Each structure stands twice: as structure tokens, then as C-alpha cells.
Amino acid sequence: MPTLVAAEPAKQALPPTIAIIIDDMGHSLHEGKRLANLDQPLTLAFLPYRRHTDTLARFAYRKNKEIMLHAPMANTRNFGLGPGGLTPDMDELSMAMTLRRALRSIPHVQGVNNHMGSLLTQQLQPMDWVMKELFRYPVYFVDSRTIAASVAGDVAAAYRIPTLNRDVFLDHEQTEEFVDRQFKLLIQRARENGSAIGIGHPHKVTVDYLEKHLPELDAQGIAIATVSGLWAMRNSNQKMFAEGEKQAIRPAFARKKGVR
């Protein structure tokens, strides 16, 4: 009697997947906690040395959110960067040390994206110095693409840093109508391309919108992932980094026992 061999089940296609990064974390404790308490796997990008950065990053990590450094970079409109800013007048050592200290100030950091940066991300040499430093650590880089002429993502990729680009800004106009239009555009991009990355901010209108609409994604056949989860999906579930391949980021400001 012939042996019956079961047909191998067809691989299920992955659903369209979005990742949402919330930039400018660290200023607002209230909205930051609301975002951390959402059930969905958001990725939260923290400005270094802000009042609530350390507390919120630790809280968000416990709530299974992914943590990034939102690295301040010089912009074409001369907006102030605050502490940890990277500017064109820096030499390589100053830029590397500023970036290194900023990374060490963010608990549980897994990735980096640029805060502003419309000036610096166009400049090849500063971006080379930035990526040369980031290459040392197990972090990915997301080019926020605050200007179309950015070379940041290309330089990161040349350094073999896991690299992704922002597809949609969700809330540069702070109205529910605008956020809704951009959120629907993000979903459309994910349906067209398999996945897409949106960037928003901890504005009340944005948090209100996400609180209401993220739970509806399942019914729409849309998945949501962290940035590293989306990268894995795009790269056949391979690990970003081999064991021991990169230098660990040593947290700064660790309190010694017995010291308050």
C-alpha cells in the first residue's frame, strides 16, 4: 500500500504591519505613562537628560515597550537642541563622546533616531562619525527623514547598522482630523509595501487617538510591532546581532549602594 505523505501547509502570508515610534519622550510624565500603559508594542524614543527620561524609560520597559535614544541634531532653522545635541562645529571626538554619553543615559536603549537634524543629516562627515560610534553597540538606526536630502540612513547602512526609514509623520498638525488622515496613510503604506513606520509625539491629541484606534487594528487585519520586530519581519526573522558581536552600553549615573 503506498505511503501517504501529507502536503506541506502553505506558509501564511504575514499581515500588513506597522511600527509606531513616539518621539520627544521625557518631557511629559502624564502622557508618557499613558503611552507606556497602552497594550500595543509601541517604540518610545527618549530625548537625553530630560526631566522624566530615566523614570519613564524604566517604566515603559517594564510595560514591554521598546526604548530608543532620540538624538538631537542640528537643524536648518536654528531651533535649540537642548542637552546632548550634535552640531556641525563638533570634531569627531566631541561628537562621539556626546553620543556615547547620551546612549548611556537612556535605560534599556535598543535603537537611535534623529531629533530634528535637517542640517546635520545632510552632511556626510558628521554622519560618518555618528555611525562609526553607533556601530560599536547593539543598536539599530531609524532615519526620521526630517529632510529629503538626508544621508543618515545610507551611511548607517554602509556601516552595516540595522537601518530603517520613517514613512509617515502622524501629527505635525495637532488635530484629530490630521492625525486620522496620517494614521490611515500609514496603514495604506503598510498594505502596499507589507510594512511601514510612523512617527508621532506625546501630544494629548495623538495619545487620545492611539488609545482609541490601536485596539481596532486587529479587526482591520493590521499588525503592530516594535521597530526591532518589524526589522526582523523584513529580514526573515534573523537576529540583528550575533552574541558578543557588539560592545554593551554601560548605563551612566548608576547609583552606588548606600548613596542616595
Tab-separated table of C-alpha atoms in Angstrom:
chain	number	residue	atom	x	y	z
A	1	MET	CA	0.000	0.000	0.000
A	2	PRO	CA	1.551	3.358	-0.963
A	3	THR	CA	2.651	5.656	1.837
A	4	LEU	CA	0.567	8.778	2.078
A	5	VAL	CA	2.569	11.953	2.519
A	6	ALA	CA	0.741	14.972	3.878
A	7	ALA	CA	1.150	18.050	1.761
A	8	GLU	CA	3.201	20.743	3.456
A	9	PRO	CA	0.894	23.548	4.527
A	10	ALA	CA	1.410	26.757	2.617
A	11	LYS	CA	3.224	29.441	4.558
A	12	GLN	CA	0.811	32.022	5.819
A	13	ALA	CA	1.456	35.470	4.447
A	14	LEU	CA	2.310	37.995	7.120
A	15	PRO	CA	-0.334	40.660	7.678
A	16	PRO	CA	0.495	44.266	6.810
A	17	THR	CA	2.476	45.526	9.811
A	18	ILE	CA	3.074	48.984	11.227
A	19	ALA	CA	5.554	50.217	13.791
A	20	ILE	CA	4.871	53.456	15.641
A	21	ILE	CA	7.689	55.479	17.177
A	22	ILE	CA	6.784	58.194	19.660
A	23	ASP	CA	9.495	60.868	19.658
A	24	ASP	CA	10.288	63.575	22.242
A	25	MET	CA	9.709	61.312	25.212
A	26	GLY	CA	10.955	62.568	28.581
A	27	HIS	CA	9.121	65.872	28.991
A	28	SER	CA	5.584	64.833	29.945
A	29	LEU	CA	5.197	62.261	32.697
A	30	HIS	CA	1.422	62.060	32.283
A	31	GLU	CA	1.276	61.459	28.515
A	32	GLY	CA	4.390	59.275	28.719
A	33	LYS	CA	2.732	56.956	31.220
A	34	ARG	CA	-0.432	56.822	29.113
A	35	LEU	CA	1.644	55.676	26.137
A	36	ALA	CA	3.577	53.135	28.197
A	37	ASN	CA	0.303	51.721	29.522
A	38	LEU	CA	-1.131	51.020	26.066
A	39	ASP	CA	-1.340	47.285	25.328
A	40	GLN	CA	0.257	47.557	21.888
A	41	PRO	CA	4.056	47.238	21.336
A	42	LEU	CA	4.992	50.866	20.723
A	43	THR	CA	8.569	52.107	20.396
A	44	LEU	CA	9.365	55.153	22.525
A	45	ALA	CA	12.233	57.495	21.592
A	46	PHE	CA	13.622	59.464	24.554
A	47	LEU	CA	15.471	62.762	24.487
A	48	PRO	CA	18.572	62.551	26.694
A	49	TYR	CA	18.726	64.214	30.124
A	50	ARG	CA	15.121	65.424	30.185
A	51	ARG	CA	13.297	65.611	33.479
A	52	HIS	CA	11.371	62.335	33.187
A	53	THR	CA	13.559	60.391	30.715
A	54	ASP	CA	15.112	57.950	33.179
A	55	THR	CA	11.912	57.262	35.152
A	56	LEU	CA	9.708	56.913	32.067
A	57	ALA	CA	12.153	54.739	30.131
A	58	ARG	CA	12.364	52.284	33.026
A	59	PHE	CA	8.576	52.319	33.459
A	60	ALA	CA	7.950	51.845	29.725
A	61	TYR	CA	10.436	48.981	29.519
A	62	ARG	CA	8.562	47.172	32.295
A	63	LYS	CA	5.427	47.659	30.184
A	64	ASN	CA	7.119	45.869	27.234
A	65	LYS	CA	7.769	48.976	25.167
A	66	GLU	CA	10.941	49.269	23.071
A	67	ILE	CA	13.280	52.110	24.036
A	68	MET	CA	15.265	54.377	21.715
A	69	LEU	CA	17.562	57.381	22.033
A	70	HIS	CA	16.074	60.377	20.231
A	71	ALA	CA	19.400	62.038	19.401
A	72	PRO	CA	19.182	65.836	18.971
A	73	MET	CA	20.869	67.002	15.762
A	74	ALA	CA	21.364	70.448	14.247
A	75	ASN	CA	18.549	71.744	12.048
A	76	THR	CA	18.288	74.310	9.250
A	77	ARG	CA	16.040	76.615	11.309
A	78	ASN	CA	18.401	77.033	14.270
A	79	PHE	CA	15.953	75.620	16.804
A	80	GLY	CA	17.663	74.884	20.114
A	81	LEU	CA	18.672	71.263	20.680
A	82	GLY	CA	18.957	71.155	24.465
A	83	PRO	CA	21.461	68.876	26.208
A	84	GLY	CA	23.078	66.101	24.174
A	85	GLY	CA	22.843	67.977	20.876
A	86	LEU	CA	25.087	67.139	17.913
A	87	THR	CA	26.225	70.129	15.837
A	88	PRO	CA	28.404	70.690	12.729
A	89	ASP	CA	31.071	72.575	14.697
A	90	MET	CA	31.964	69.448	16.707
A	91	ASP	CA	35.052	67.419	15.929
A	92	GLU	CA	34.922	63.634	15.755
A	93	LEU	CA	35.844	63.064	19.404
A	94	SER	CA	33.309	65.578	20.729
A	95	MET	CA	30.562	64.074	18.595
A	96	ALA	CA	31.422	60.503	19.599
A	97	MET	CA	31.582	61.333	23.315
A	98	THR	CA	28.343	63.343	23.243
A	99	LEU	CA	26.560	60.477	21.513
A	100	ARG	CA	28.115	57.858	23.810
A	101	ARG	CA	27.040	59.711	26.962
A	102	ALA	CA	23.527	60.171	25.565
A	103	LEU	CA	23.238	56.447	24.827
A	104	ARG	CA	24.404	55.607	28.339
A	105	SER	CA	21.798	57.939	29.826
A	106	ILE	CA	18.839	56.009	28.342
A	107	PRO	CA	17.989	52.789	30.245
A	108	HIS	CA	17.353	49.707	28.066
A	109	VAL	CA	18.171	51.546	24.821
A	110	GLN	CA	17.906	49.417	21.658
A	111	GLY	CA	17.899	51.952	18.861
A	112	VAL	CA	18.518	55.554	17.809
A	113	ASN	CA	16.732	58.067	15.629
A	114	ASN	CA	17.365	61.731	14.943
A	115	HIS	CA	15.563	64.575	16.706
A	116	MET	CA	15.256	67.354	14.119
A	117	GLY	CA	18.566	67.046	12.190
A	118	SER	CA	17.544	68.665	8.895
A	119	LEU	CA	21.009	70.262	8.750
A	120	LEU	CA	23.279	67.588	10.225
A	121	THR	CA	21.733	64.577	8.476
A	122	GLN	CA	22.632	66.131	5.088
A	123	GLN	CA	26.322	66.256	5.992
A	124	LEU	CA	28.405	63.223	5.153
A	125	GLN	CA	31.310	63.646	7.589
A	126	PRO	CA	29.236	64.179	10.764
A	127	MET	CA	27.004	61.267	9.793
A	128	ASP	CA	30.086	59.109	9.265
A	129	TRP	CA	31.283	59.987	12.778
A	130	VAL	CA	27.839	59.274	14.244
A	131	MET	CA	27.548	55.869	12.583
A	132	LYS	CA	31.151	54.969	13.408
A	133	GLU	CA	30.207	55.379	17.087
A	134	LEU	CA	26.824	53.626	16.802
A	135	PHE	CA	28.453	50.667	15.033
A	136	ARG	CA	30.179	49.790	18.320
A	137	TYR	CA	26.892	48.945	20.047
A	138	PRO	CA	23.915	46.614	19.547
A	139	VAL	CA	21.592	49.375	18.342
A	140	TYR	CA	19.627	49.966	15.164
A	141	PHE	CA	19.137	53.348	13.476
A	142	VAL	CA	15.935	54.873	12.125
A	143	ASP	CA	16.327	57.851	9.793
A	144	SER	CA	13.462	60.146	10.788
A	145	ARG	CA	13.922	61.825	7.375
A	146	THR	CA	13.248	65.350	8.557
A	147	ILE	CA	14.638	66.434	5.189
A	148	ALA	CA	14.543	64.595	1.848
A	149	ALA	CA	18.293	65.107	1.306
A	150	SER	CA	19.229	63.120	4.443
A	151	VAL	CA	22.183	60.768	4.009
A	152	ALA	CA	21.871	59.352	7.553
A	153	GLY	CA	20.164	56.110	6.566
A	154	ASP	CA	22.580	55.454	3.712
A	155	VAL	CA	25.626	55.995	5.944
A	156	ALA	CA	24.137	53.754	8.659
A	157	ALA	CA	23.543	51.016	6.084
A	158	ALA	CA	27.137	51.409	4.816
A	159	TYR	CA	28.286	50.681	8.378
A	160	ARG	CA	26.051	47.583	8.396
A	161	ILE	CA	23.942	49.034	11.179
A	162	PRO	CA	20.371	47.666	11.015
A	163	THR	CA	18.628	50.604	9.358
A	164	LEU	CA	15.060	51.674	8.669
A	165	ASN	CA	13.398	54.871	7.439
A	166	ARG	CA	10.346	56.751	8.622
A	167	ASP	CA	7.401	56.533	6.206
A	168	VAL	CA	4.770	58.831	7.748
A	169	PHE	CA	4.707	61.643	10.314
A	170	LEU	CA	1.458	61.329	12.234
A	171	ASP	CA	0.947	64.637	13.977
A	172	HIS	CA	2.869	67.658	12.730
A	173	GLU	CA	-0.575	69.259	12.786
A	174	GLN	CA	-2.159	68.638	16.159
A	175	THR	CA	-5.787	68.000	15.258
A	176	GLU	CA	-7.701	64.740	15.395
A	177	GLU	CA	-8.604	65.107	11.693
A	178	PHE	CA	-4.964	65.413	10.663
A	179	VAL	CA	-3.790	62.526	12.878
A	180	ASP	CA	-6.616	60.373	11.487
A	181	ARG	CA	-5.616	61.166	7.894
A	182	GLN	CA	-1.952	60.374	8.573
A	183	PHE	CA	-2.753	57.191	10.502
A	184	LYS	CA	-4.846	55.957	7.574
A	185	LEU	CA	-1.966	56.826	5.236
A	186	LEU	CA	0.366	54.748	7.423
A	187	ILE	CA	-1.981	51.766	7.148
A	188	GLN	CA	-2.255	52.280	3.379
A	189	ARG	CA	1.556	52.259	3.065
A	190	ALA	CA	1.711	49.045	5.092
A	191	ARG	CA	-0.900	47.417	2.847
A	192	GLU	CA	1.034	48.477	-0.260
A	193	ASN	CA	4.547	47.573	0.954
A	194	GLY	CA	3.985	44.943	3.658
A	195	SER	CA	5.101	47.232	6.481
A	196	ALA	CA	5.517	50.909	7.343
A	197	ILE	CA	6.901	53.100	10.125
A	198	GLY	CA	5.060	56.086	11.565
A	199	ILE	CA	6.422	58.727	13.921
A	200	GLY	CA	4.270	60.658	16.364
A	201	HIS	CA	4.769	62.706	19.514
A	202	PRO	CA	3.344	62.632	23.039
A	203	HIS	CA	0.713	65.285	22.318
A	204	LYS	CA	-2.628	64.726	24.015
A	205	VAL	CA	-4.436	64.569	20.657
A	206	THR	CA	-2.057	61.824	19.466
A	207	VAL	CA	-2.284	59.770	22.640
A	208	ASP	CA	-6.089	60.100	22.670
A	209	TYR	CA	-6.202	58.922	19.052
A	210	LEU	CA	-3.901	55.932	19.586
A	211	GLU	CA	-5.756	54.898	22.730
A	212	LYS	CA	-8.979	54.786	20.739
A	213	HIS	CA	-7.807	53.365	17.393
A	214	LEU	CA	-4.930	50.962	18.077
A	215	PRO	CA	-7.319	48.319	19.511
A	216	GLU	CA	-9.200	48.381	16.169
A	217	LEU	CA	-6.181	47.254	14.116
A	218	ASP	CA	-6.789	43.511	14.578
A	219	ALA	CA	-10.241	43.767	13.038
A	220	GLN	CA	-8.687	45.615	10.067
A	221	GLY	CA	-6.118	42.843	9.532
A	222	ILE	CA	-3.218	45.112	10.513
A	223	ALA	CA	-0.460	44.007	12.889
A	224	ILE	CA	1.662	46.325	15.025
A	225	ALA	CA	5.247	45.593	16.042
A	226	THR	CA	8.195	47.261	17.685
A	227	VAL	CA	10.837	48.618	15.337
A	228	SER	CA	13.113	45.629	16.001
A	229	GLY	CA	10.163	43.299	15.405
A	230	LEU	CA	9.417	44.981	12.100
A	231	TRP	CA	13.101	44.774	11.115
A	232	ALA	CA	13.071	41.031	11.889
A	233	MET	CA	9.951	40.598	9.774
A	234	ARG	CA	11.683	42.329	6.847
A	235	ASN	CA	14.823	40.228	7.349
A	236	SER	CA	13.443	36.671	7.594
A	237	ASN	CA	13.452	36.714	11.412
A	238	GLN	CA	17.230	36.802	11.654
A	239	LYS	CA	18.784	38.277	14.777
A	240	MET	CA	20.105	41.805	14.457
A	241	PHE	CA	23.341	40.996	16.255
A	242	ALA	CA	25.307	37.827	16.967
A	243	GLU	CA	26.079	37.045	20.604
A	244	GLY	CA	29.124	39.015	21.731
A	245	GLU	CA	29.392	40.863	18.409
A	246	LYS	CA	28.928	44.325	19.914
A	247	GLN	CA	30.083	46.251	22.947
A	248	ALA	CA	27.431	46.568	25.664
A	249	ILE	CA	26.220	50.055	26.532
A	250	ARG	CA	27.181	50.691	30.141
A	251	PRO	CA	24.459	52.729	31.844
A	252	ALA	CA	25.655	56.012	33.263
A	253	PHE	CA	24.580	57.565	36.537
A	254	ALA	CA	24.272	54.133	38.206
A	255	ARG	CA	23.735	54.751	41.902
A	256	LYS	CA	26.209	53.150	44.229
A	257	LYS	CA	24.849	51.155	47.130
A	258	GLY	CA	24.265	53.304	50.159
A	259	VAL	CA	24.280	56.530	48.138
A	260	ARG	CA	21.038	58.422	47.734
